[in-house]
Amino acid sequence: MNATIPTDYYLWLSLALFTIGVIGVLTRRNVIIILMVFSRMWGSVDGQVFAIFVITDAAAEAAVGLGIILAFFRNRETLLADEMDMLKW
Amino acid sequence: MNAHPFFLGHVWLIPLFPLLTAAAMLFIGRRLNNSAVNALCCGSVFASFIFSVGAFLQLIALPSEERLVTSVLFEWIPALPFHMLNGRLANFVADFGFQIDPLSCVMILIVTGVGFLIHVYSTGYMAHEGGYYRFFGYLNLFMFSMLILVLANNLVMLFVGWEGVGTCSYLLIGFYFHRKSASDAGKKAFIVNRIGDAGFLLGIFLTSALLGTIRFAEIGPALAAGHFAMGDPLLTAIALLFFVGATGKSAQIPLYVWLPDAMEGPTPVSALIHAATMVTAGVYMVTRTNAIYQLAPKAMALVALVGAVTALFAASIGVVQTDIKKVLAYSTVSQLGYMFLACGVGAFTAGIFHLMTHAFFKGLLFLAAGSVIHALSGEQDMRKMGALSKKIPVTYWTMLIATLAIAGIFPFAGFLSKDLILGKAYEKDALLWAIGYFTAGMTAFYMFRLIFMTFHGTSRVDHDVEHHIHESPKSMLIPLLILAGLSIAGGWLSWPEIFGGNSRFVRFLEPVIATTQLARPEPTHGPGSPHGEIYLMLLSEGLVVLGICFAWYLYIKRTELPGKIAKSLGGFYRLVYHKYYVDQLYDALFVNRAKDLGLALGVFDTTVINGVGVNGAGWLTRFISSLSMWWDTWIVDGSIRLGSRIVWLFSYPVRLIQDGLVQSYMLLIVVGLIGFLGYYFYLGHHAVR
Amino acid sequence: MAALNSILFFFLSALAVVSAILMVTRRNIVHGAVYLITTLLATAGIFLLLQAEFLFVVQVILYVGGIMVLFVFVIMLVNLDVSLLRFQFNGQRFVAGVLALALSAQVFLAIWMGRNSLHLPEPAASIAAKNTEAVGDALFQRFMLPFEIASILLLVAMIGAVVMAKRRV
């Protein structure tokens, strides 16, 4: 049954979803959305076992990421990526 | 001559005594009272006098040919070898040495004797003046310098004394330095003297170059050895240069102008320095070097002429002066002219004889004038004197004696010496004799004018001064009396042969006068025949008496006449009264030109040296330093900054990348990814191909 | 059947893509979260079409059920009102868009060039029937080490999240 759908279509799909994800990560200001989109990027990965691990990773990173956001929010009262510029010297 | 007798061997003490007391005045004079100063300063001069007398006595004990004693203390300028004009090698040596011979003996006796009397006089005259110790210190310093001058055994040491007396003259003329006129007079004296000194120095150098020696004792032999012809131009040059110095020091034309101004100094100074001793240094010097002069007849002729003309010229000015001291000053110039006249005609001993008698009567005249001034509380204008003969009798009689001496009345001192000169002059040149003769008449006239105006006639004294007229203290009167005695008897030392004497003084000095085989031996007797001499004497006595009568007529009998004569002579009178405007002439020609030069140099200094040199150097330094600064800022610092800027150029963009925003970092990751993939594409492309 | 596959695939793909786009562009975060859920569900469906049932289940339970719930909790914990008013896209949006598209173009090119050489291996019938067991097998045998590491990772993440989120006293 899979033969009816050419393999590369899946790749196109993945690529599309990944691209959307990249754009979203790079362009959205709200960090939560960034994080969500980041997670979505991983969803476009194929290969079962690999996918399982990817999901695991995604979960871990989502958890920690959200924790960071919370901590950041408590310190700075902002959710805007533009204003989170402490990652420099 | 091995062991000298005591006084002859200790000649160096004679100048030393006053030097020591002068030094004492310098160091501790301030703390001494007047009596101490008197004791020290007068005492030292008296000691010098005693030693001079001792030296004289021991000298005459020697036979005539041996009367030349030299004692050298030490070698001052050591032998410097040099080439004489004739190519021979010689040594320039100047000793600090003393020479006692008849001439220097006469001089030291006059200097210390008259000097001592004037010191004693000064204790009375200066008793109430400020700076008492300073006065005596200068006076003693002068004594030292003068004694060095007359005792020197070589030209350079004589010059040392010469300069020393010039300095002391300056110090003493300007003693009342608070008065501008006094300090100006001191400067004038020194500067005018300096001109003469330049000539003198050149003469010394030329002597050394020509003869190879400057010691008096060696000049004679050197002249003989050099086979110089009579009238040798170089010898004439030396004689003229020496005479230039003499005109400065002894106030002859054209360098006499300082002597009248020198009357600004205290009267004892005028007596000692400007009558008896310093001004005679020129005559002494010419006599000392007579060996040279006798080989230069043209120079001697000039000396005689200048002397005669100066005598006449100064006498003419003296006739119209109203200040008592100025009359005496011009009289001094005039009498010095006589002395040079004597030297010029070859009668050197007559010149020295007149020097001695002049010291007595001129010194006396000045001291007596000082006594008059003292009596009148400082008045010096003869128009404000008169009828003092009864009020200050001692002063009057001593001054009268001196005036008789200077006028040349037989048998006072002045007659014999002046007559000797006139006699010698007559032998040489009738014109010179005529000038001298006429001047003698004028001398008698103006000197008795002085006496009549001061002591006789009606009193024109200021009312408030009149009450205080008093005779001077004994300290002033006793020297007057002693000098009066000398003025009477001083000439008797050389009683002429025609009267039965033996001209002892003249004979005494004979060895000093050189006799070269070329020069005529100097006659010690009068002209041709004894009769001629008596005629001349009578002639001069006649004129002198005429002069005295004329003075009596104008100033006692008909006192309104002088004023009328003056008015009728109008311009000529004014010319003479203003001393022929010589001072003004010198001012215009020399003094103001020198001042102009000074101003010009001053301007040069401010604009060029200051402006260009100093400020310019400053500007240049600043400019160079600004260049350095530019170099330092832009080149040196610049290269360093260039390095850092290059680093910055590379690092700045990199820094901008780090903005702290996660998203821009992710963008860079994407960029990197694109780069990676692109690279693999590139590789793949080429691998396929 | 093949036609149903294709239809489902395209439908789910479209759903996934559209939801993704919507998620990325929504102003309201909650909307975005909802769209994330839908796109994840769509992806899960595609997994199912590929006969990866275990993955389908894991995706739904973990991703949608766990992670999204977490997301929603956090959204509620932070204050949303302010951010709703502001512009949503940041300063580098144009450059980023271009570069993302460039990256996409590159990968597109790669896939395009190799589209004919891609083959998924035909899964054996036995394996197709027991997907879950096969995955479990692989995990605990071949991929044992990664599995353990993953568990440590989760532990660390858990601690990290707690530490991060806890309120300092």
Short mmCIF file of C-alpha atoms in Angstrom, two decimals, chain C residues 12-161:
data_model
loop_
_atom_site.label_atom_id
_atom_site.label_comp_id
_atom_site.label_asym_id
_atom_site.label_seq_id
_atom_site.Cartn_x
_atom_site.Cartn_y
_atom_site.Cartn_z
CA LEU C 12 -3.52 14.73 6.50
CA SER C 13 -0.57 16.44 4.85
CA ALA C 14 -2.63 19.43 3.99
CA LEU C 15 -4.02 19.51 7.48
CA ALA C 16 -0.58 19.28 8.96
CA VAL C 17 0.83 22.02 6.76
CA VAL C 18 -2.07 24.36 7.15
CA SER C 19 -2.18 23.87 10.88
CA ALA C 20 1.52 24.48 11.05
CA ILE C 21 1.22 27.72 9.12
CA LEU C 22 -1.67 28.80 11.26
CA MET C 23 0.14 27.91 14.42
CA VAL C 24 3.14 29.94 13.42
CA THR C 25 1.11 32.98 12.50
CA ARG C 26 -1.55 33.29 15.22
CA ARG C 27 -1.57 36.28 17.54
CA ASN C 28 -3.26 34.51 20.34
CA ILE C 29 -1.05 31.92 21.96
CA VAL C 30 -3.88 29.65 22.88
CA HIS C 31 -4.93 29.55 19.29
CA GLY C 32 -1.42 28.68 18.39
CA ALA C 33 -1.39 25.91 20.91
CA VAL C 34 -4.61 24.49 19.49
CA TYR C 35 -3.19 24.49 16.03
CA LEU C 36 -0.10 22.75 17.27
CA ILE C 37 -2.32 20.05 18.61
CA THR C 38 -4.02 19.64 15.29
CA THR C 39 -0.83 19.48 13.37
CA LEU C 40 0.60 16.94 15.75
CA LEU C 41 -2.53 14.87 15.37
CA ALA C 42 -2.23 15.08 11.62
CA THR C 43 1.35 13.91 11.80
CA ALA C 44 0.31 11.09 14.02
CA GLY C 45 -2.21 10.10 11.42
CA ILE C 46 0.53 9.97 8.83
CA PHE C 47 2.48 7.74 11.11
CA LEU C 48 -0.49 5.45 11.23
CA LEU C 49 -0.69 5.43 7.47
CA LEU C 50 2.92 4.31 7.46
CA GLN C 51 1.87 1.47 9.76
CA ALA C 52 3.88 2.73 12.68
CA GLU C 53 1.18 2.20 15.26
CA PHE C 54 3.45 2.52 18.25
CA LEU C 55 4.70 5.81 17.05
CA PHE C 56 1.16 6.99 16.44
CA VAL C 57 0.20 6.17 19.95
CA VAL C 58 3.33 7.65 21.46
CA GLN C 59 2.86 10.82 19.47
CA VAL C 60 -0.69 11.26 20.61
CA ILE C 61 -0.18 10.37 24.23
CA LEU C 62 3.15 12.06 24.80
CA TYR C 63 3.11 14.95 22.51
CA VAL C 64 -0.46 15.92 22.50
CA GLY C 65 -1.42 14.65 25.89
CA GLY C 66 1.70 15.47 27.82
CA ILE C 67 3.66 18.20 26.22
CA MET C 68 0.78 20.21 25.03
CA VAL C 69 -0.87 20.09 28.42
CA LEU C 70 2.37 21.36 29.86
CA PHE C 71 2.33 24.13 27.34
CA VAL C 72 -1.17 25.11 28.17
CA PHE C 73 -0.42 25.18 31.89
CA VAL C 74 2.49 27.50 31.31
CA ILE C 75 0.45 29.68 29.06
CA MET C 76 -1.99 30.10 31.81
CA LEU C 77 0.72 30.80 34.37
CA VAL C 78 2.12 33.75 32.50
CA ASN C 79 0.30 36.91 31.78
CA LEU C 80 -0.99 37.01 28.28
CA ASP C 81 -2.82 40.25 27.95
CA VAL C 82 0.03 42.54 27.23
CA SER C 83 1.59 40.52 24.47
CA LEU C 84 -1.67 40.29 22.57
CA LEU C 85 -1.45 43.94 21.67
CA ARG C 86 1.98 44.00 20.23
CA PHE C 87 3.31 43.18 16.85
CA GLN C 88 4.07 39.55 16.60
CA PHE C 89 6.99 39.25 14.30
CA ASN C 90 10.50 40.41 15.15
CA GLY C 91 13.01 42.61 13.36
CA GLN C 92 14.86 39.99 11.46
CA ARG C 93 11.76 38.52 9.85
CA PHE C 94 12.65 39.45 6.28
CA VAL C 95 16.21 38.23 6.35
CA ALA C 96 15.18 35.16 8.30
CA GLY C 97 12.39 34.40 5.88
CA VAL C 98 14.72 34.66 2.94
CA LEU C 99 17.38 32.53 4.55
CA ALA C 100 14.89 29.88 5.64
CA LEU C 101 13.55 29.70 2.15
CA ALA C 102 17.12 29.46 0.88
CA LEU C 103 17.77 26.56 3.17
CA SER C 104 14.55 25.00 2.06
CA ALA C 105 15.48 25.50 -1.54
CA GLN C 106 18.75 23.74 -0.98
CA VAL C 107 17.12 20.74 0.61
CA PHE C 108 14.43 20.87 -2.06
CA LEU C 109 17.10 20.69 -4.66
CA ALA C 110 18.71 17.75 -2.91
CA ILE C 111 15.51 15.85 -2.73
CA TRP C 112 14.53 16.72 -6.25
CA MET C 113 17.81 15.52 -7.60
CA GLY C 114 17.52 12.24 -5.80
CA ARG C 115 13.79 11.65 -5.92
CA ASN C 116 14.01 8.69 -8.10
CA SER C 117 16.50 6.85 -5.97
CA LEU C 118 14.56 6.88 -2.75
CA HIS C 119 12.98 3.65 -1.71
CA LEU C 120 11.65 2.63 1.55
CA PRO C 121 12.31 -1.06 2.04
CA GLU C 122 9.22 -3.21 1.88
CA PRO C 123 8.45 -4.16 5.39
CA ALA C 124 8.11 -7.88 6.01
CA ALA C 125 4.57 -9.01 6.72
CA SER C 126 5.48 -10.27 10.13
CA ILE C 127 7.02 -7.07 11.14
CA ALA C 128 4.11 -5.08 9.80
CA ALA C 129 1.72 -6.99 12.02
CA LYS C 130 3.68 -6.53 15.23
CA ASN C 131 4.94 -3.02 15.03
CA THR C 132 4.99 -2.37 18.71
CA GLU C 133 6.89 -5.51 19.47
CA ALA C 134 9.37 -4.77 16.77
CA VAL C 135 9.99 -1.36 18.19
CA GLY C 136 10.37 -2.71 21.65
CA ASP C 137 12.78 -5.30 20.37
CA ALA C 138 14.87 -2.75 18.66
CA LEU C 139 14.84 -0.46 21.62
CA PHE C 140 15.92 -2.94 24.19
CA GLN C 141 18.46 -4.76 22.08
CA ARG C 142 20.02 -2.81 19.35
CA PHE C 143 19.35 0.62 20.78
CA MET C 144 19.88 -0.24 24.44
CA LEU C 145 22.49 2.37 25.07
CA PRO C 146 20.60 5.23 23.50
CA PHE C 147 17.59 4.14 25.43
CA GLU C 148 19.40 4.33 28.75
CA ILE C 149 20.88 7.62 27.86
CA ALA C 150 17.49 8.91 26.91
CA SER C 151 16.19 7.95 30.32
CA ILE C 152 18.98 9.79 32.04
CA LEU C 153 18.20 12.72 29.84
CA LEU C 154 14.63 12.64 30.98
CA LEU C 155 15.73 12.51 34.58
CA VAL C 156 17.95 15.47 34.16
CA ALA C 157 15.25 17.32 32.33
CA MET C 158 12.85 16.65 35.10
CA ILE C 159 15.17 17.94 37.74
CA GLY C 160 16.06 20.86 35.60
CA ALA C 161 12.51 21.81 35.00
#
